[in-house]
Every structure is written in C-alpha cells, then in structure tokens.
CSV table of C-alpha atoms and ligand atoms in Angstrom, one decimal:
chain,number,residue,atom,x,y,z
R,151,MET,CA,74.6,97.4,-4.4
R,152,ARG,CA,77.4,98.8,-6.4
R,153,LYS,CA,77.8,96.4,-9.0
R,154,ILE,CA,80.7,95.7,-10.7
R,155,ILE,CA,83.8,95.3,-13.1
R,156,LEU,CA,84.5,92.4,-14.3
R,157,ILE,CA,82.2,89.5,-15.8
R,158,LEU,CA,83.9,86.1,-17.2
R,159,SER,CA,82.5,83.0,-18.7
R,160,ILE,CA,84.2,79.8,-17.0
R,161,PHE,CA,83.5,76.4,-18.2
R,162,LEU,CA,83.5,73.9,-15.3
R,163,SER,CA,83.6,70.5,-16.0
R,164,VAL,CA,81.6,68.6,-13.2
R,165,ASN,CA,80.7,64.9,-14.0
R,166,LEU,CA,81.1,65.4,-17.7
R,167,ILE,CA,78.5,68.1,-18.1
R,168,SER,CA,80.0,71.6,-19.0
R,169,LYS,CA,78.3,74.2,-16.8
R,170,GLU,CA,78.6,77.7,-17.8
R,171,LEU,CA,79.3,79.5,-14.5
R,172,LYS,CA,79.6,83.7,-14.4
R,173,MET,CA,82.0,85.4,-12.3
R,174,GLU,CA,80.9,88.7,-10.5
R,175,GLU,CA,83.7,90.8,-8.7
R,176,LEU,CA,82.3,93.0,-5.9
R,177,ILE,CA,82.8,95.4,-3.0
R,178,TRP,CA,81.8,94.8,0.8
R,179,GLU,CA,79.6,97.3,1.7
R,180,ARG,CA,80.4,99.3,4.8
R,181,GLY,CA,78.3,98.5,7.6
R,182,GLU,CA,77.3,94.9,6.1
R,183,SER,CA,77.7,92.2,8.4
R,184,PHE,CA,78.6,88.5,7.4
R,185,LEU,CA,75.2,87.1,8.5
R,186,PHE,CA,73.5,90.1,6.5
R,187,PHE,CA,75.5,88.9,3.6
R,188,LEU,CA,74.1,85.2,4.1
R,189,GLN,CA,70.6,86.4,4.3
R,190,LYS,CA,70.6,88.7,1.4
R,191,ASN,CA,71.8,85.9,-0.8
R,192,GLN,CA,69.6,83.5,0.8
R,193,ILE,CA,72.7,81.3,2.0
R,194,PRO,CA,71.6,79.4,5.4
R,195,LEU,CA,72.6,80.9,8.6
R,196,SER,CA,73.6,77.8,9.8
R,197,ILE,CA,76.7,77.7,8.2
R,198,TYR,CA,77.8,80.4,10.0
R,199,HIS,CA,76.2,79.1,13.5
R,200,ASN,CA,77.8,75.8,13.1
R,201,LEU,CA,81.1,77.7,13.0
R,202,ASP,CA,83.5,77.5,16.2
R,203,LYS,CA,84.5,80.3,18.0
R,204,GLU,CA,87.5,80.9,16.3
R,205,ASP,CA,86.4,81.0,12.8
R,206,LYS,CA,83.5,83.1,14.0
R,207,GLU,CA,85.9,85.5,15.1
R,208,LEU,CA,87.5,85.6,11.4
R,209,THR,CA,84.4,86.3,9.8
R,210,ALA,CA,84.4,89.9,11.7
R,211,GLU,CA,87.5,90.4,9.8
R,212,ILE,CA,86.0,91.1,6.7
R,213,ILE,CA,87.1,95.1,5.6
R,214,ALA,CA,84.5,97.2,4.0
R,215,GLY,CA,85.9,98.0,0.4
R,216,ILE,CA,87.4,95.0,0.1
R,217,LYS,CA,86.7,93.1,-3.5
R,218,TYR,CA,85.1,89.5,-3.2
R,219,GLN,CA,84.0,87.1,-5.6
R,220,ILE,CA,80.7,85.6,-6.6
R,221,LEU,CA,80.6,82.5,-8.8
R,222,ARG,CA,77.1,81.9,-10.3
R,223,ASP,CA,75.6,79.1,-12.4
R,224,GLU,CA,73.4,80.0,-15.4
R,225,ASN,CA,70.0,79.8,-13.1
R,226,GLU,CA,72.1,82.5,-11.0
R,227,ASN,CA,72.3,80.4,-8.0
R,228,ILE,CA,75.7,80.8,-6.2
R,229,GLU,CA,77.9,78.3,-6.7
R,230,GLN,CA,81.1,80.0,-5.0
R,231,VAL,CA,81.9,82.9,-2.9
R,232,LEU,CA,85.4,84.3,-2.0
R,233,ILE,CA,86.0,86.5,0.3
R,234,PRO,CA,89.5,87.9,1.6
R,235,ILE,CA,90.2,88.4,5.0
R,236,SER,CA,93.6,88.8,5.2
R,237,GLU,CA,96.3,88.8,2.1
R,238,ASP,CA,96.9,85.2,2.9
R,239,LEU,CA,93.4,83.8,3.8
R,240,GLN,CA,89.7,83.9,2.2
R,241,ILE,CA,86.3,82.7,3.4
R,242,GLN,CA,85.3,80.2,0.7
R,243,ILE,CA,81.3,79.5,0.6
R,244,TYR,CA,81.1,76.3,-1.5
R,245,LYS,CA,78.3,73.6,-2.5
R,246,ASP,CA,79.4,70.2,-0.8
R,247,LEU,CA,78.8,66.8,-2.3
R,248,GLU,CA,75.2,66.8,-1.0
R,249,ASP,CA,74.6,69.9,-2.8
R,250,LYS,CA,74.4,72.0,0.4
R,251,TYR,CA,76.4,75.2,1.3
R,252,ALA,CA,79.5,75.0,3.4
R,253,ILE,CA,81.9,77.4,4.5
R,254,THR,CA,85.7,77.0,4.7
R,255,PHE,CA,88.6,79.0,4.8
R,256,THR,CA,91.6,78.9,2.3
R,257,PRO,CA,94.8,80.0,1.3
R,258,ILE,CA,95.1,82.7,-1.3
R,259,SER,CA,98.0,81.7,-3.4
R,260,TYR,CA,100.9,84.0,-4.4
R,261,LYS,CA,104.6,83.7,-4.8
R,262,ILE,CA,107.0,86.1,-2.9
R,263,GLU,CA,109.9,87.4,-5.1
R,264,ASN,CA,113.2,89.0,-4.2
R,265,THR,CA,113.9,92.1,-6.5
R,266,ASN,CA,115.6,95.1,-6.7
R,267,LEU,CA,115.2,98.2,-8.4
R,268,THR,CA,118.0,100.9,-9.4
R,269,PHE,CA,117.5,104.5,-11.1
R,270,LYS,CA,119.3,107.5,-11.6
R,271,ILE,CA,117.5,110.9,-9.9
R,272,ASN,CA,115.4,112.9,-12.4
R,273,LYS,CA,112.7,114.5,-10.5
R,274,SER,CA,112.7,113.5,-7.0
R,275,VAL,CA,113.1,110.1,-5.4
R,276,TYR,CA,109.5,109.5,-4.8
R,277,GLN,CA,108.3,110.6,-8.5
R,278,ASP,CA,111.2,108.7,-10.3
R,279,ILE,CA,109.9,105.6,-8.4
R,280,ILE,CA,106.6,106.1,-9.8
R,281,ASP,CA,107.4,107.0,-13.0
R,282,ASN,CA,109.8,104.0,-13.2
R,283,THR,CA,107.6,101.4,-11.9
R,284,GLN,CA,104.1,102.7,-11.5
R,285,ASN,CA,104.6,101.5,-7.8
R,286,SER,CA,103.5,104.1,-5.0
R,287,LYS,CA,103.7,101.2,-2.8
R,288,LEU,CA,107.3,100.8,-3.0
R,289,ALA,CA,107.7,105.1,-3.2
R,290,SER,CA,105.9,105.6,0.2
R,291,ALA,CA,107.6,102.6,1.7
R,292,LEU,CA,111.0,103.5,1.0
R,293,LEU,CA,110.5,107.3,2.0
R,294,ARG,CA,108.6,106.1,5.7
R,295,ALA,CA,111.8,103.8,6.1
R,296,TYR,CA,114.0,106.4,6.0
R,297,ALA,CA,112.2,108.3,8.6
R,298,GLY,CA,113.5,111.9,7.5
R,299,THR,CA,117.0,111.0,8.2
R,300,ILE,CA,118.2,112.6,4.6
R,301,ASN,CA,118.1,116.2,3.9
R,302,TYR,CA,117.2,115.7,-0.2
R,303,THR,CA,117.7,119.4,-1.0
R,304,GLY,CA,121.2,119.1,-1.8
R,305,MET,CA,120.3,116.0,-4.6
R,306,LYS,CA,121.7,116.5,-8.1
R,307,LYS,CA,120.4,114.8,-11.3
R,308,ASP,CA,122.0,111.5,-11.6
R,309,ASP,CA,122.3,110.9,-8.3
R,310,LYS,CA,121.9,107.1,-8.0
R,311,VAL,CA,119.1,105.3,-5.9
R,312,VAL,CA,119.0,101.3,-5.0
R,313,ILE,CA,116.3,99.5,-3.6
R,314,VAL,CA,116.6,95.7,-2.4
R,315,TYR,CA,113.3,94.2,-1.7
R,316,SER,CA,110.5,91.5,-1.7
R,317,GLN,CA,107.3,91.6,-3.3
R,318,LYS,CA,104.3,89.2,-3.3
R,319,ARG,CA,102.7,88.5,-7.2
R,320,ARG,CA,99.3,86.8,-7.8
R,321,LEU,CA,98.0,86.3,-11.1
R,322,GLY,CA,101.1,87.9,-12.7
R,323,ARG,CA,100.5,91.0,-10.8
R,324,VAL,CA,102.3,92.6,-7.9
R,325,TYR,CA,99.8,92.1,-4.8
R,326,GLY,CA,99.5,93.2,-1.3
R,327,ASP,CA,102.4,94.4,1.2
R,328,LEU,CA,106.1,94.7,0.2
R,329,ASN,CA,109.4,94.2,2.1
R,330,ILE,CA,112.1,96.6,1.5
R,331,LYS,CA,115.1,95.0,3.3
R,332,SER,CA,117.9,97.6,2.2
R,333,ALA,CA,118.4,100.8,0.3
R,334,MET,CA,121.0,103.3,-0.9
R,335,ILE,CA,119.8,107.1,-1.8
R,336,GLU,CA,122.8,109.0,-3.0
R,337,VAL,CA,122.5,113.3,-2.3
R,338,ASN,CA,125.3,114.8,-4.2
R,339,LYS,CA,127.3,111.2,-4.8
R,340,LYS,CA,127.5,110.6,-1.2
R,341,PRO,CA,125.3,107.3,-0.7
R,342,TYR,CA,122.9,106.8,2.6
R,343,TYR,CA,122.1,103.3,3.3
R,344,ILE,CA,119.6,102.0,5.4
R,345,PHE,CA,119.4,98.0,6.5
R,346,LYS,CA,116.5,96.3,7.8
R,347,TYR,CA,117.5,94.1,10.9
R,348,GLY,CA,115.2,92.2,13.3
R,349,ASP,CA,111.0,92.1,12.4
R,350,ASN,CA,110.6,95.8,10.9
R,351,ASP,CA,113.1,98.0,12.1
R,352,PHE,CA,115.8,100.1,10.0
R,353,TYR,CA,119.2,100.9,11.0
R,354,ASP,CA,122.0,103.1,9.2
R,355,GLU,CA,125.8,101.8,8.3
R,356,SER,CA,126.7,102.4,12.1
R,357,GLY,CA,124.2,100.0,13.5
R,358,LYS,CA,121.9,103.1,14.7
R,359,GLN,CA,118.2,102.7,14.6
R,360,LEU,CA,116.3,105.2,12.6
R,361,GLU,CA,113.2,106.4,14.3
R,362,SER,CA,110.6,105.0,12.6
R,363,TYR,CA,106.6,104.7,13.4
R,364,THR,CA,106.0,103.0,16.8
R,365,PHE,CA,103.0,102.1,18.7
R,366,ILE,CA,102.8,101.1,22.5
R,367,LEU,CA,101.1,98.1,23.8
R,368,PRO,CA,97.6,99.1,24.7
R,369,VAL,CA,97.6,97.3,28.2
R,370,GLY,CA,101.1,97.4,29.0
R,371,ASN,CA,103.3,94.0,29.1
R,372,VAL,CA,100.7,91.3,30.1
R,373,ARG,CA,100.5,87.8,29.1
R,374,ILE,CA,99.7,86.9,25.7
R,375,SER,CA,97.1,84.4,25.5
R,376,SER,CA,97.1,83.8,21.6
R,377,PRO,CA,99.8,85.3,19.3
R,378,PHE,CA,99.1,86.3,16.2
R,379,ASN,CA,98.8,83.6,13.3
R,380,PRO,CA,98.6,85.1,9.6
R,381,GLY,CA,96.8,81.7,8.3
R,382,ARG,CA,98.4,78.4,8.5
R,383,PHE,CA,97.3,74.9,8.5
R,384,HIS,CA,96.4,73.2,11.6
R,385,PRO,CA,97.6,69.8,11.2
R,386,ILE,CA,95.2,68.4,14.0
R,387,LEU,CA,92.1,70.4,13.1
R,388,LYS,CA,93.1,69.6,9.6
R,389,LYS,CA,91.9,73.2,8.7
R,390,TYR,CA,93.4,76.4,8.2
R,391,ARG,CA,93.7,78.6,10.9
R,392,ALA,CA,94.3,82.2,11.5
R,393,HIS,CA,94.2,84.7,14.7
R,394,LEU,CA,94.5,88.1,13.2
R,395,GLY,CA,95.6,90.1,16.2
R,396,ILE,CA,97.4,89.2,19.3
R,397,ASP,CA,95.2,88.7,22.7
R,398,TYR,CA,96.6,89.7,26.0
R,399,ALA,CA,94.7,88.2,29.2
R,400,ALA,CA,94.2,91.1,31.7
R,401,PRO,CA,91.5,91.9,34.3
R,402,LYS,CA,88.0,92.9,33.6
R,403,GLY,CA,88.0,96.8,33.7
R,404,THR,CA,91.9,97.4,32.8
R,405,PRO,CA,92.2,100.3,30.7
R,406,ILE,CA,93.0,100.2,27.3
R,407,LYS,CA,95.2,102.7,26.1
R,408,ALA,CA,95.4,104.1,22.2
R,409,ALA,CA,98.4,102.6,20.5
R,410,GLY,CA,99.3,105.6,18.6
R,411,ALA,CA,97.9,108.7,18.1
R,412,GLY,CA,94.6,108.8,15.5
R,413,LYS,CA,91.0,109.1,14.7
R,414,ILE,CA,88.2,107.0,16.4
R,415,SER,CA,87.2,105.2,12.9
R,416,PHE,CA,84.6,103.0,14.5
R,417,ARG,CA,82.8,102.6,17.8
R,418,GLY,CA,80.5,99.8,18.0
R,419,VAL,CA,79.9,95.9,18.0
R,420,LYS,CA,81.6,93.6,15.4
R,421,ASN,CA,80.0,90.1,15.3
R,422,GLY,CA,82.4,87.9,17.4
R,423,TYR,CA,84.6,90.6,18.4
R,424,GLY,CA,81.9,92.2,20.8
R,425,ASN,CA,82.4,95.9,21.7
R,426,VAL,CA,85.1,97.1,19.1
R,427,ILE,CA,86.8,100.7,19.2
R,428,GLN,CA,89.1,101.2,15.8
R,429,ILE,CA,91.3,104.1,15.3
R,430,THR,CA,92.9,105.2,12.0
R,431,HIS,CA,96.3,106.3,12.3
R,432,SER,CA,99.2,108.3,9.8
R,433,SER,CA,100.9,106.2,6.9
R,434,GLY,CA,98.3,103.5,6.1
R,435,TYR,CA,97.9,102.1,10.0
R,436,MET,CA,94.7,100.7,11.9
R,437,THR,CA,94.4,99.6,15.1
R,438,LEU,CA,91.7,97.8,16.7
R,439,TYR,CA,90.7,96.8,20.1
R,440,ALA,CA,88.0,94.2,20.9
R,441,HIS,CA,86.0,92.2,23.3
R,442,MET,CA,85.8,95.5,25.4
R,443,SER,CA,83.3,95.7,28.6
R,444,LYS,CA,83.0,99.4,28.1
R,445,PHE,CA,83.9,102.5,25.9
R,446,GLY,CA,85.9,105.4,27.0
R,447,ASN,CA,84.7,108.5,26.2
R,448,TYR,CA,85.6,108.9,22.4
R,449,LYS,CA,83.0,109.0,19.6
R,450,ILE,CA,83.6,108.3,16.1
R,451,GLY,CA,85.6,111.1,14.5
R,452,ASP,CA,87.4,111.9,17.6
R,453,SER,CA,91.1,112.6,17.7
R,454,VAL,CA,93.0,110.4,20.2
R,455,LYS,CA,96.7,110.8,21.5
R,456,GLN,CA,98.8,108.0,22.3
R,457,GLY,CA,98.2,106.6,25.5
R,458,GLN,CA,94.7,107.9,26.1
R,459,ILE,CA,92.1,105.8,27.2
R,460,VAL,CA,89.3,104.3,24.7
R,461,GLY,CA,87.6,101.5,26.8
R,462,TYR,CA,88.3,98.8,29.2
R,463,VAL,CA,89.1,95.2,29.0
R,464,GLY,CA,86.0,92.7,29.0
R,465,SER,CA,84.6,89.8,27.5
R,466,THR,CA,81.8,90.7,25.0
R,467,GLY,CA,81.3,88.8,21.9
R,468,LEU,CA,82.9,85.6,21.4
R,469,SER,CA,85.3,85.4,24.4
R,470,THR,CA,85.6,82.5,27.1
R,471,GLY,CA,87.1,85.1,29.7
R,472,PRO,CA,88.1,89.1,29.9
R,473,HIS,CA,91.2,89.7,27.5
R,474,LEU,CA,91.9,92.4,24.7
R,475,HIS,CA,92.1,91.2,21.3
R,476,PHE,CA,94.3,93.6,20.1
R,477,GLY,CA,94.5,93.9,15.7
R,478,MET,CA,97.0,96.2,13.9
R,479,TYR,CA,96.4,96.8,9.9
R,480,LYS,CA,98.3,98.4,7.2
R,481,ASN,CA,96.8,99.2,4.2
R,482,ASN,CA,93.8,97.5,5.3
R,483,THR,CA,95.9,94.4,5.9
R,484,ALA,CA,96.1,92.5,9.4
R,485,ILE,CA,100.0,92.6,10.4
R,486,ASN,CA,101.7,91.4,13.5
R,487,PRO,CA,101.1,94.1,16.3
R,488,ALA,CA,104.5,92.8,17.7
R,489,SER,CA,106.0,93.7,14.5
R,490,VAL,CA,105.4,97.9,15.1
R,491,VAL,CA,105.2,97.9,19.0
R,492,ARG,CA,108.0,99.7,20.3
R,493,ILE,CA,110.6,97.9,22.1
R,494,THR,CA,113.8,100.0,22.3
R,495,LYS,CA,115.4,102.9,20.1
R,496,ASP,CA,119.2,102.1,20.4
R,497,ALA,CA,122.2,101.7,18.6
R,498,LEU,CA,123.3,98.0,18.4
R,499,THR,CA,126.2,96.9,20.5
R,500,GLY,CA,128.6,93.6,21.0
R,501,LYS,CA,127.6,90.2,19.4
R,502,GLU,CA,124.4,91.9,17.9
R,503,LYS,CA,126.5,94.7,16.0
R,504,GLN,CA,128.9,91.8,15.0
R,505,LYS,CA,126.1,90.0,13.3
R,506,PHE,CA,124.8,93.1,11.9
R,507,ASP,CA,127.9,94.2,10.4
R,508,LEU,CA,127.7,90.9,8.4
R,509,VAL,CA,124.6,91.8,7.1
R,510,VAL,CA,125.5,95.2,6.3
R,511,LYS,CA,128.5,93.9,4.3
R,512,ASP,CA,126.2,91.6,2.3
R,513,TYR,CA,123.9,94.4,1.5
R,514,ILE,CA,126.3,96.7,0.5
R,515,ASN,CA,128.0,94.2,-2.1
R,516,GLU,CA,124.7,93.6,-3.3
R,517,ILE,CA,123.8,96.9,-4.2
R,518,LYS,CA,127.4,97.5,-5.6
R,519,HIS,CA,126.4,94.4,-8.0
R,520,ILE,CA,122.9,95.9,-8.8
R,521,LEU,CA,124.7,99.2,-9.7
R,522,GLU,CA,127.2,97.3,-11.7
R,523,ALA,CA,124.5,95.6,-13.8
R,524,LYS,CA,122.0,98.4,-14.7
R,525,VAL,CA,118.8,96.4,-15.1
R,526,THR,CA,116.1,98.6,-16.6
R,527,PRO,CA,113.0,98.8,-14.4
R,528,ILE,CA,109.8,97.4,-15.7
R,529,LYS,CA,106.7,99.0,-15.1
R,530,GLU,CA,104.3,96.9,-13.0
R,531,GLU,CA,100.4,96.2,-13.0
R,532,SER,CA,99.4,96.1,-9.3
R,533,PHE,CA,96.8,93.4,-8.3
R,534,GLU,CA,94.9,95.4,-5.6
R,535,ASN,CA,92.5,93.2,-3.7
R,536,ILE,CA,92.1,95.8,-1.2
R,537,VAL,CA,90.5,99.0,-2.4
R,538,GLU,CA,91.3,102.5,-1.1
R,539,LEU,CA,87.9,104.2,0.5
R,540,ASN,CA,87.5,107.6,-0.2
Q,125,ZN,ZN1,91.5,87.3,19.6
C-alpha cells in the first residue's frame, strides 16, 4: 500500500468528549475492488450487499489513482471513509448511532465561479497561460476549443488573449473540470473569437461550428432507458442518486462499436458493471462499455478505430435486461456522453442564428470590458482530487 501524504489532527466533540481523529489521504490502487477494500479494512461486506442495484453499480465507479480519505480514532479504528466517484459525489462509510458501519452517498461541495483571464503574448498562448495562472487545464482546454483553426505563426509579442470561463473551487483551490464560454486570440492584432453555444460546441463569429473532438453512439440511435445523472438528491428515496453514464436498451448480441479511436485500457469484469471494456482516447477522454454478453476481438493494449466492434450487448453484472451502459470520462471524471457525441457539424441558420448573434454580441462586449479593465492574473494552486497515473 502506498502510504501517504497528509496527516492532520482533528478534534471532534462527540457527547462532550473530545476525540482525537487522524486523517489519512490514500490513493486507490489499480485493480482494487470495493469489496476487497472493505475486507482489507475489516468493514463488514454486508454494507455493500445491502445496497440496491443502482448504488452497487456506483461503487464500480471508483477510479484507480483517485485520492480518498480515511479518518481513524486514537486506536486506529476507522471512523469514516470518503471515496470520490465523480466531481460531484462521494461514497461515505461512517459509523451510525449504534456504532455500526453504514454507507451513503454524499455530495462533494464546491463553488462555481465565473471568471476571466487576459494577458499579452510573451512566449506562446499555451506557455503564457501557464506562466500567468499555473493552470495547465485552462491552457489545453483553450487550444482544444480552437481546434487548430488559427495559424499562430503570424503571432506577435503584445497580441492580446482573453478567455471567459467558469471554474469550480473547493477548499479555496481550483477544482475539477472548467468550462470555457468564449475567447479571443489576436494574431498580428487581428482578433479570432470562439463562442460556446449549446452543450459543448464552439462556433466562430459567423456561426460556423468548429471541428472538435467527437464521438459516435456505440449502438446507434436506440432508446435511452436511463439518462446521465451527475448526482442529485432523490426526493422520494431521500438520498443522493447518480447514474454516471447512459443506458441504451438494445437486444442481446447487438454489436457495440468503439465511440472513438483509442486503445483498449480495460477488458474484464467490474463489480456491478459485469463485462466491461474501457477505451482510452486522446485529449484526456475515456469511454466505458458495460454489461456486455461477449467481448470483441481486442485485448488490453490493442488500438481500435472509431466504429470497430469491441463487444456485444448483454445483461452481465447487475442488470435487469439487456442494455449497454455507456460511460464517458474526461480527465478521469464522468461526463455526460450526450455532450460529446456527434450530432451535426453545421453552420447555424434562421432563428437559431438570430439567438446566437445576441449571445455573440454579449460576449464581444464582455471581452471589450475585460480588455479595458486590465485585471492582473492570479496564480492558482489547484486541488487535484484525481491524480494522473503514469
Ligand atoms: Zn447504467
């Protein structure tokens, strides 16, 4: 076990008795299952077996390499465990009023702030973002958003860059994924704008969509039996619920296609997900295909092209009928697959274009104000819940 980084002493007042608790931050080992984790820590397996199907499925969402926390009392007994399963939700193991272990899903709290960044070119767009903010996620997200539409060679020193975006903040530090809404990059004083419109698509000023990284639906356009849910409080069940993928109802044996080109990074059985294939793609994307009846002809490490058959629809794991559970991850965090699956790549027209033009006008005004305000960038320390694995 890799032992770890941060030890704090926390004084918790329980029934007027001060208890000294110690928090350990650990890293989830590759190949470790949730059941194995319970066993290893002498936590009764019944807390897993008593979960319903959906919650069991969520325990398969723990990603190797993720940081989690264990809180122990002075006798080394576990008081609490917190394991993130997405940017929004974590598994919490705790002791109930009868001092018995219990399990629940609790939200991870963070704030979303709308912010912006402006600077003059000194070295390059990418390097200047890093030098100004230390935020490499912002730098790669910006270049990805422009999707190779700019020829940077004519760029001069003192050309300006403006980025309008929102980011999450947790415990005072930048956290999780960020959302670029609009940007302007000057090349030899000529401005190039991009605008986000709709869920995840960028357009230029004229309403033409920029070619971005896109995926196809792995089983074609079939019925969605359960949509993506990042983690919301269920008013009837009175607990937090999440569904970190989309379920597509399809007959057993329906071929499952790779949503994008990539490398097979997992082939095997995963808790409630049954037979699972995972594909690692470029730009920090990963896709997961669960409940397969049969695997395709690809092994771990094999490269696949978009559309190649990686398996067949089934009902393995915790499943009430044949369906594909399709998960999409960006930088190890579950995102809604519907937001990156290709629909159409066209220019906006008619009413849609009129609506878009108003959005563009607002953003161009905002960018003008940001340029006039000349706010000095802040260097950020990031709160990385998810570690990069080598
Ligand atoms: Zn599912």
